[in-house]
PDB file of C-alpha atoms and ligand atoms in Angstrom:
ATOM      1  CA  UNK E   1      -0.165  -0.336   0.261  1.00 72.00           C
ATOM      2  CA  UNK E   2       1.361   3.563  -1.096  1.00 73.00           C
ATOM      3  CA  UNK E   3       0.648   6.496   1.728  1.00 75.00           C
ATOM      4  CA  UNK E   4      -2.019   7.891  -1.763  1.00 80.00           C
ATOM      5  CA  UNK E   5      -4.087   4.744  -1.325  1.00 89.00           C
ATOM      6  CA  UNK E   6      -4.299   5.129   2.470  1.00 97.00           C
ATOM      7  CA  UNK E   7      -8.193   5.995   4.088  1.00 98.00           C
ATOM      8  CA  UNK E   8      -6.612   8.368   6.214  1.00 98.00           C
ATOM      9  CA  UNK E   9      -2.907  10.015   6.920  1.00 97.00           C
ATOM     10  CA  UNK E  10      -2.397  10.107  10.751  1.00 98.00           C
ATOM     11  CA  UNK E  11       0.642  12.757  10.975  1.00 98.00           C
ATOM     12  CA  UNK E  12       2.413  11.853  14.133  1.00 98.00           C
ATOM     13  CA  UNK E  13       3.476   8.679  15.215  1.00 98.00           C
ATOM     14  CA  UNK E  14       3.091   9.414  19.170  1.00 98.00           C
ATOM     15  CA  UNK E  15       0.842   8.257  21.482  1.00 98.00           C
ATOM     16  CA  UNK E  16      -1.987   9.936  20.239  1.00 98.00           C
ATOM     17  CA  UNK E  17      -1.672   9.123  16.771  1.00 98.00           C
ATOM     18  CA  UNK E  18      -1.025   5.315  17.595  1.00 98.00           C
ATOM     19  CA  UNK E  19      -3.921   5.239  19.366  1.00 98.00           C
ATOM     20  CA  UNK E  20      -5.705   7.098  15.911  1.00 98.00           C
ATOM     21  CA  UNK E  21      -4.264   4.163  14.143  1.00 98.00           C
ATOM     22  CA  UNK E  22      -5.236   1.782  15.786  1.00 98.00           C
ATOM     23  CA  UNK E  23      -8.769   2.735  16.216  1.00 98.00           C
ATOM     24  CA  UNK E  24      -8.996   3.027  12.739  1.00 98.00           C
ATOM     25  CA  UNK E  25      -7.049  -0.241  11.556  1.00 98.00           C
ATOM     26  CA  UNK E  26      -8.989  -1.986  13.643  1.00 98.00           C
ATOM     27  CA  UNK E  27     -11.935  -1.680  12.219  1.00 98.00           C
ATOM     28  CA  UNK E  28     -10.411  -2.452   8.757  1.00 98.00           C
ATOM     29  CA  UNK E  29      -9.505   0.984   7.410  1.00 98.00           C
ATOM     30  CA  UNK E  30      -6.116   1.879   5.760  1.00 98.00           C
ATOM     31  CA  UNK E  31      -3.784   4.289   7.348  1.00 98.00           C
ATOM     32  CA  UNK E  32      -0.516   5.887   6.335  1.00 98.00           C
ATOM     33  CA  UNK E  33       1.293   6.828   9.439  1.00 98.00           C
ATOM     34  CA  UNK E  34       3.999  10.081   9.018  1.00 98.00           C
ATOM     35  CA  UNK E  35       6.563  11.114  11.462  1.00 98.00           C
ATOM     36  CA  UNK E  36       9.001  13.287  10.961  1.00 98.00           C
ATOM     37  CA  UNK E  37      11.493  10.885  13.785  1.00 97.00           C
ATOM     38  CA  UNK E  38      12.905   7.342  12.778  1.00 97.00           C
ATOM     39  CA  UNK E  39      11.419   4.513  13.680  1.00 94.00           C
ATOM     40  CA  UNK E  40      13.294   4.251  17.148  1.00 94.00           C
ATOM     41  CA  UNK E  41      11.038   6.928  17.852  1.00 95.00           C
ATOM     42  CA  UNK E  42       7.695   5.103  18.030  1.00 96.00           C
ATOM     43  CA  UNK E  43       5.187   6.613  20.836  1.00 97.00           C
ATOM     44  CA  UNK E  44       6.980  10.071  20.993  1.00 97.00           C
ATOM     45  CA  UNK E  45       6.913  11.653  24.009  1.00 98.00           C
ATOM     46  CA  UNK E  46       4.690   9.036  25.704  1.00 97.00           C
ATOM     47  CA  UNK E  47       7.725   6.661  25.665  1.00 96.00           C
ATOM     48  CA  UNK E  48       9.786   9.007  27.806  1.00 96.00           C
ATOM     49  CA  UNK E  49       7.038   9.959  30.125  1.00 97.00           C
ATOM     50  CA  UNK E  50       6.305   8.532  33.837  1.00 96.00           C
ATOM     51  CA  UNK E  51       2.945   6.891  32.585  1.00 97.00           C
ATOM     52  CA  UNK E  52       0.682   8.547  35.219  1.00 97.00           C
ATOM     53  CA  UNK E  53      -3.083   8.797  33.501  1.00 97.00           C
ATOM     54  CA  UNK E  54      -5.766  10.881  34.735  1.00 97.00           C
ATOM     55  CA  UNK E  55      -8.510   8.644  36.691  1.00 98.00           C
ATOM     56  CA  UNK E  56     -11.667   9.369  38.058  1.00 98.00           C
ATOM     57  CA  UNK E  57     -13.253   7.834  41.153  1.00 98.00           C
ATOM     58  CA  UNK E  58     -11.143   4.984  39.780  1.00 98.00           C
ATOM     59  CA  UNK E  59     -11.091   1.662  42.648  1.00 97.00           C
ATOM     60  CA  UNK E  60      -7.240   2.677  43.601  1.00 97.00           C
ATOM     61  CA  UNK E  61      -8.867   6.305  44.640  1.00 98.00           C
ATOM     62  CA  UNK E  62     -11.533   4.149  46.578  1.00 97.00           C
ATOM     63  CA  UNK E  63      -8.738   2.043  48.333  1.00 97.00           C
ATOM     64  CA  UNK E  64      -7.251   5.034  49.462  1.00 97.00           C
ATOM     65  CA  UNK E  65     -10.139   6.454  50.984  1.00 97.00           C
ATOM     66  CA  UNK E  66      -9.737   9.585  48.138  1.00 97.00           C
ATOM     67  CA  UNK E  67     -13.451  10.825  47.424  1.00 97.00           C
ATOM     68  CA  UNK E  68     -13.363  11.624  43.678  1.00 97.00           C
ATOM     69  CA  UNK E  69     -16.385  12.206  41.065  1.00 97.00           C
ATOM     70  CA  UNK E  70     -17.437  13.529  37.452  1.00 98.00           C
ATOM     71  CA  UNK E  71     -18.794  16.386  39.101  1.00 97.00           C
ATOM     72  CA  UNK E  72     -15.227  17.037  41.536  1.00 95.00           C
ATOM     73  CA  UNK E  73     -12.832  16.404  38.431  1.00 96.00           C
ATOM     74  CA  UNK E  74     -15.216  18.272  36.154  1.00 97.00           C
ATOM     75  CA  UNK E  75     -14.905  21.816  38.472  1.00 94.00           C
ATOM     76  CA  UNK E  76     -11.243  21.230  38.812  1.00 94.00           C
ATOM     77  CA  UNK E  77     -10.401  21.196  34.978  1.00 95.00           C
ATOM     78  CA  UNK E  78     -12.859  24.130  34.390  1.00 94.00           C
ATOM     79  CA  UNK E  79     -10.503  25.657  37.074  1.00 92.00           C
ATOM     80  CA  UNK E  80      -7.632  25.013  35.647  1.00 92.00           C
ATOM     81  CA  UNK E  81      -8.661  25.502  31.956  1.00 93.00           C
ATOM     82  CA  UNK E  82     -10.314  29.349  32.649  1.00 91.00           C
ATOM     83  CA  UNK E  83     -12.761  29.029  29.882  1.00 94.00           C
ATOM     84  CA  UNK E  84     -14.196  32.279  29.410  1.00 93.00           C
ATOM     85  CA  UNK E  85     -15.389  31.890  25.742  1.00 92.00           C
ATOM     86  CA  UNK E  86     -18.005  29.084  26.334  1.00 85.00           C
ATOM     87  CA  UNK E  87     -19.996  29.925  23.282  1.00 88.00           C
ATOM     88  CA  UNK E  88     -17.438  31.488  20.589  1.00 92.00           C
ATOM     89  CA  UNK E  89     -13.779  30.220  20.544  1.00 93.00           C
ATOM     90  CA  UNK E  90     -13.861  27.727  23.686  1.00 94.00           C
ATOM     91  CA  UNK E  91     -16.916  25.939  22.592  1.00 96.00           C
ATOM     92  CA  UNK E  92     -15.139  22.456  21.168  1.00 96.00           C
ATOM     93  CA  UNK E  93     -12.155  23.165  23.739  1.00 96.00           C
ATOM     94  CA  UNK E  94     -15.500  22.474  26.400  1.00 97.00           C
ATOM     95  CA  UNK E  95     -16.750  19.701  25.013  1.00 97.00           C
ATOM     96  CA  UNK E  96     -13.678  18.028  24.189  1.00 97.00           C
ATOM     97  CA  UNK E  97     -12.929  18.735  28.173  1.00 98.00           C
ATOM     98  CA  UNK E  98     -16.284  17.499  28.995  1.00 98.00           C
ATOM     99  CA  UNK E  99     -15.916  14.333  27.106  1.00 98.00           C
ATOM    100  CA  UNK E 100     -12.673  13.675  28.282  1.00 98.00           C
ATOM    101  CA  UNK E 101     -13.265  13.926  31.784  1.00 98.00           C
ATOM    102  CA  UNK E 102     -16.375  11.706  31.237  1.00 98.00           C
ATOM    103  CA  UNK E 103     -14.204   9.234  29.809  1.00 98.00           C
ATOM    104  CA  UNK E 104     -11.901   9.644  32.839  1.00 98.00           C
ATOM    105  CA  UNK E 105     -14.542   8.606  34.741  1.00 98.00           C
ATOM    106  CA  UNK E 106     -15.947   6.010  33.021  1.00 98.00           C
ATOM    107  CA  UNK E 107     -14.634   3.443  30.446  1.00 98.00           C
ATOM    108  CA  UNK E 108     -11.088   4.931  30.223  1.00 98.00           C
ATOM    109  CA  UNK E 109      -9.689   2.441  33.260  1.00 97.00           C
ATOM    110  CA  UNK E 110     -11.460  -0.664  31.531  1.00 97.00           C
ATOM    111  CA  UNK E 111     -10.673   0.270  28.040  1.00 97.00           C
ATOM    112  CA  UNK E 112      -6.893   0.821  28.965  1.00 97.00           C
ATOM    113  CA  UNK E 113      -6.800  -3.005  30.759  1.00 97.00           C
ATOM    114  CA  UNK E 114      -8.278  -4.003  27.963  1.00 98.00           C
ATOM    115  CA  UNK E 115      -5.262  -3.536  26.278  1.00 98.00           C
ATOM    116  CA  UNK E 116      -3.337  -4.897  28.872  1.00 98.00           C
ATOM    117  CA  UNK E 117      -2.404  -1.869  30.880  1.00 98.00           C
ATOM    118  CA  UNK E 118      -2.265  -2.339  34.594  1.00 97.00           C
ATOM    119  CA  UNK E 119      -1.893   0.192  37.917  1.00 97.00           C
ATOM    120  CA  UNK E 120       0.107   0.413  40.396  1.00 96.00           C
ATOM    121  CA  UNK E 121      -2.407   0.315  43.541  1.00 94.00           C
ATOM    122  CA  UNK E 122      -0.677   3.956  44.584  1.00 93.00           C
ATOM    123  CA  UNK E 123      -2.128   7.028  43.319  1.00 97.00           C
ATOM    124  CA  UNK E 124       0.091  10.155  43.076  1.00 96.00           C
ATOM    125  CA  UNK E 125      -1.195  13.792  43.330  1.00 94.00           C
ATOM    126  CA  UNK E 126       0.528  15.682  40.468  1.00 89.00           C
ATOM    127  CA  UNK E 127      -0.643  18.467  39.290  1.00 89.00           C
ATOM    128  CA  UNK E 128      -2.395  19.276  42.444  1.00 88.00           C
ATOM    129  CA  UNK E 129      -1.904  23.316  42.026  1.00 83.00           C
ATOM    130  CA  UNK E 130      -3.015  25.902  44.377  1.00 82.00           C
ATOM    131  CA  UNK E 131      -5.057  23.637  46.690  1.00 77.00           C
ATOM    132  CA  UNK E 132      -8.562  25.803  46.194  1.00 77.00           C
ATOM    133  CA  UNK E 133     -11.468  23.820  45.228  1.00 72.00           C
ATOM    134  CA  UNK E 134     -12.770  26.131  42.497  1.00 76.00           C
ATOM    135  CA  UNK E 135      -8.951  27.130  41.474  1.00 82.00           C
ATOM    136  CA  UNK E 136      -6.089  25.325  39.537  1.00 89.00           C
ATOM    137  CA  UNK E 137      -5.163  21.916  39.642  1.00 93.00           C
ATOM    138  CA  UNK E 138      -6.606  18.409  40.778  1.00 95.00           C
ATOM    139  CA  UNK E 139      -8.160  18.822  44.078  1.00 93.00           C
ATOM    140  CA  UNK E 140      -7.637  15.265  44.923  1.00 94.00           C
ATOM    141  CA  UNK E 141      -5.324  12.762  43.836  1.00 96.00           C
ATOM    142  CA  UNK E 142      -5.917  11.309  40.114  1.00 97.00           C
ATOM    143  CA  UNK E 143      -2.293  10.416  38.985  1.00 97.00           C
ATOM    144  CA  UNK E 144      -2.619   6.579  38.133  1.00 98.00           C
ATOM    145  CA  UNK E 145       0.758   5.429  37.303  1.00 97.00           C
ATOM    146  CA  UNK E 146       0.722   2.678  34.774  1.00 97.00           C
ATOM    147  CA  UNK E 147       2.903  -0.346  35.385  1.00 97.00           C
ATOM    148  CA  UNK E 148       5.651  -0.109  33.230  1.00 97.00           C
ATOM    149  CA  UNK E 149       5.597   3.760  33.133  1.00 97.00           C
ATOM    150  CA  UNK E 150       5.284   5.538  29.756  1.00 97.00           C
ATOM    151  CA  UNK E 151       7.126   2.385  27.882  1.00 97.00           C
ATOM    152  CA  UNK E 152       4.004  -0.157  29.061  1.00 97.00           C
ATOM    153  CA  UNK E 153       1.408   2.343  28.113  1.00 98.00           C
ATOM    154  CA  UNK E 154       2.580   2.987  24.319  1.00 98.00           C
ATOM    155  CA  UNK E 155       3.871  -0.731  23.924  1.00 98.00           C
ATOM    156  CA  UNK E 156       0.333  -2.474  22.951  1.00 98.00           C
ATOM    157  CA  UNK E 157      -0.047   0.596  20.466  1.00 98.00           C
ATOM    158  CA  UNK E 158       3.036   0.114  18.738  1.00 98.00           C
ATOM    159  CA  UNK E 159       2.138  -4.011  19.010  1.00 98.00           C
ATOM    160  CA  UNK E 160      -0.820  -3.281  17.245  1.00 98.00           C
ATOM    161  CA  UNK E 161       0.430  -0.501  14.697  1.00 98.00           C
ATOM    162  CA  UNK E 162       3.571  -3.011  13.563  1.00 98.00           C
ATOM    163  CA  UNK E 163       0.407  -6.123  13.084  1.00 98.00           C
ATOM    164  CA  UNK E 164      -1.439  -4.536  11.229  1.00 98.00           C
ATOM    165  CA  UNK E 165       1.774  -3.440   8.886  1.00 98.00           C
ATOM    166  CA  UNK E 166       2.295  -7.199   8.687  1.00 98.00           C
ATOM    167  CA  UNK E 167      -1.319  -7.500   7.744  1.00 98.00           C
ATOM    168  CA  UNK E 168      -1.187  -4.472   5.355  1.00 97.00           C
ATOM    169  CA  UNK E 169      -3.331  -2.411   6.588  1.00 98.00           C
ATOM    170  CA  UNK E 170      -0.853   0.643   8.001  1.00 98.00           C
ATOM    171  CA  UNK E 171       2.195   2.105   6.175  1.00 98.00           C
ATOM    172  CA  UNK E 172       4.925   3.540   8.468  1.00 98.00           C
ATOM    173  CA  UNK E 173       6.565   6.899   6.670  1.00 97.00           C
ATOM    174  CA  UNK E 174       9.559   7.814   8.972  1.00 97.00           C
ATOM    175  CA  UNK E 175      11.268  10.951   8.612  1.00 97.00           C
ATOM    176  CA  UNK E 176       8.593  12.472   6.433  1.00 97.00           C
ATOM    177  CA  UNK E 177       7.923  15.926   8.034  1.00 97.00           C
ATOM    178  CA  UNK E 178       4.206  17.065   6.762  1.00 96.00           C
ATOM    179  CA  UNK E 179       4.206  20.949   6.098  1.00 94.00           C
TER     180      UNK E 179
HETATM  181  C1  FAD U 201       9.375  13.378  30.172  1.00 85.01           C
HETATM  182  C2  FAD U 201       7.807  13.565  29.908  1.00 85.01           C
HETATM  183  C3  FAD U 201       7.066  12.962  31.492  1.00 85.01           C
HETATM  184  C4  FAD U 201       5.801  12.926  31.622  1.00 85.01           C
HETATM  185  N1  FAD U 201       4.764  12.118  31.937  1.00 85.01           N
HETATM  186  C5  FAD U 201       3.828  12.566  31.695  1.00 85.01           C
HETATM  187  C6  FAD U 201       2.893  11.445  32.525  1.00 85.01           C
HETATM  188  O1  FAD U 201       3.183  11.029  33.624  1.00 85.01           O
HETATM  189  N2  FAD U 201       1.320  11.266  32.046  1.00 85.01           N
HETATM  190  C7  FAD U 201       1.036  12.359  31.316  1.00 85.01           C
HETATM  191  O2  FAD U 201      -0.529  12.474  31.199  1.00 85.01           O
HETATM  192  N3  FAD U 201       1.667  12.950  30.283  1.00 85.01           N
HETATM  193  C8  FAD U 201       3.364  13.149  30.606  1.00 85.01           C
HETATM  194  N4  FAD U 201       3.552  14.025  29.893  1.00 85.01           N
HETATM  195  C9  FAD U 201       3.199  14.250  28.498  1.00 85.01           C
HETATM  196  C10 FAD U 201       2.500  13.074  27.935  1.00 85.01           C
HETATM  197  O3  FAD U 201       3.771  12.266  27.061  1.00 85.01           O
HETATM  198  C11 FAD U 201       2.496  14.156  26.305  1.00 85.01           C
HETATM  199  O4  FAD U 201       1.288  15.107  26.341  1.00 85.01           O
HETATM  200  C12 FAD U 201       1.992  13.106  25.381  1.00 85.01           C
HETATM  201  O5  FAD U 201       2.918  11.641  25.296  1.00 85.01           O
HETATM  202  C13 FAD U 201       1.820  13.457  24.153  1.00 85.01           C
HETATM  203  O6  FAD U 201       1.403  12.686  22.857  1.00 85.01           O
HETATM  204  P1  FAD U 201       1.194  13.167  21.454  1.00 85.01           P
HETATM  205  O7  FAD U 201       0.864  11.549  20.558  1.00 85.01           O
HETATM  206  O8  FAD U 201      -0.058  13.803  21.264  1.00 85.01           O
HETATM  207  O9  FAD U 201       2.407  14.135  21.209  1.00 85.01           O
HETATM  208  P2  FAD U 201       3.819  13.559  21.015  1.00 85.01           P
HETATM  209  O10 FAD U 201       4.177  12.516  21.712  1.00 85.01           O
HETATM  210  O11 FAD U 201       4.808  15.354  20.615  1.00 85.01           O
HETATM  211  O12 FAD U 201       4.186  13.366  19.384  1.00 85.01           O
HETATM  212  C14 FAD U 201       3.837  13.813  18.246  1.00 85.01           C
HETATM  213  C15 FAD U 201       4.769  13.231  16.982  1.00 85.01           C
HETATM  214  O13 FAD U 201       4.655  13.982  15.988  1.00 85.01           O
HETATM  215  C16 FAD U 201       5.523  13.869  15.176  1.00 85.01           C
HETATM  216  N5  FAD U 201       5.540  15.732  14.398  1.00 85.01           N
HETATM  217  C17 FAD U 201       5.584  16.671  14.751  1.00 85.01           C
HETATM  218  N6  FAD U 201       5.330  17.588  14.107  1.00 85.01           N
HETATM  219  C18 FAD U 201       5.578  16.634  12.682  1.00 85.01           C
HETATM  220  C19 FAD U 201       5.324  16.899  11.359  1.00 85.01           C
HETATM  221  N7  FAD U 201       4.645  18.498  11.152  1.00 85.01           N
HETATM  222  N8  FAD U 201       5.425  15.950  10.404  1.00 85.01           N
HETATM  223  C20 FAD U 201       5.669  14.720  10.787  1.00 85.01           C
HETATM  224  N9  FAD U 201       5.901  14.523  11.971  1.00 85.01           N
HETATM  225  C21 FAD U 201       5.497  15.081  13.053  1.00 85.01           C
HETATM  226  C22 FAD U 201       6.549  13.858  16.448  1.00 85.01           C
HETATM  227  O14 FAD U 201       7.722  13.952  15.534  1.00 85.01           O
HETATM  228  C23 FAD U 201       6.005  13.100  17.021  1.00 85.01           C
HETATM  229  O15 FAD U 201       6.478  11.694  17.375  1.00 85.01           O
HETATM  230  C24 FAD U 201       5.237  13.658  29.825  1.00 85.01           C
HETATM  231  C25 FAD U 201       6.158  14.245  28.785  1.00 85.01           C
HETATM  232  C26 FAD U 201       7.616  14.062  29.074  1.00 85.01           C
HETATM  233  C27 FAD U 201       8.344  14.475  28.013  1.00 85.01           C
END
């Protein structure tokens, strides 16, 4: 398959691009995955990251006595984002943010587990902000560390992309910068 035969061109083989590519190839779409870096950089920043994942009202939090909810997390998110043009320039950002917090309070944990990603029993408190309920940052701990840290998060999606390439559904285009 040539890049021009692909149904979708995904620009960037970081975690976002790899997940998007998997969502597409698992539905039979043909993907050209383009990245300015070489094959050793698959996974982008996430490969180097700590792999701390934002989850809301998880079993790990409850075990530690952390009381969390969608409402609290959405309130925290808005405190950090400071959306002030909700009917105008911020409208899509607000929709995306709310959908993401719903995902984090809902199917995100089981979705990740479905890809073999599991969590350490502790929950960290990254980006705790100014410690006010209506201020910047997470008012409770939400930083769930994946086993294997960032490499553990990236691994299944690299594996899927490589399998999709073998199946003829995905082509890698390393060292190609999109302008
Ligand atoms: C050290 C470190 C620790 C971190 N720890 C955490 C953490 O614990 N928890 C957390 O949630 N987040 C963490 N982050 C942030 C998180 O890793 C990133 O937000 C996330 O990985 C971004 O993924 P992405 O796919 O959107 O972008 P990227 O990983 O940046 O991927 C973008 C890709 O696009 C390619 N690209 C860019 N421009 C072009 C172009 N013009 N043409 C072709 N290709 C292009 C790049 O080469 C890259 O591969 C950390 C980041 C770092 C660096």
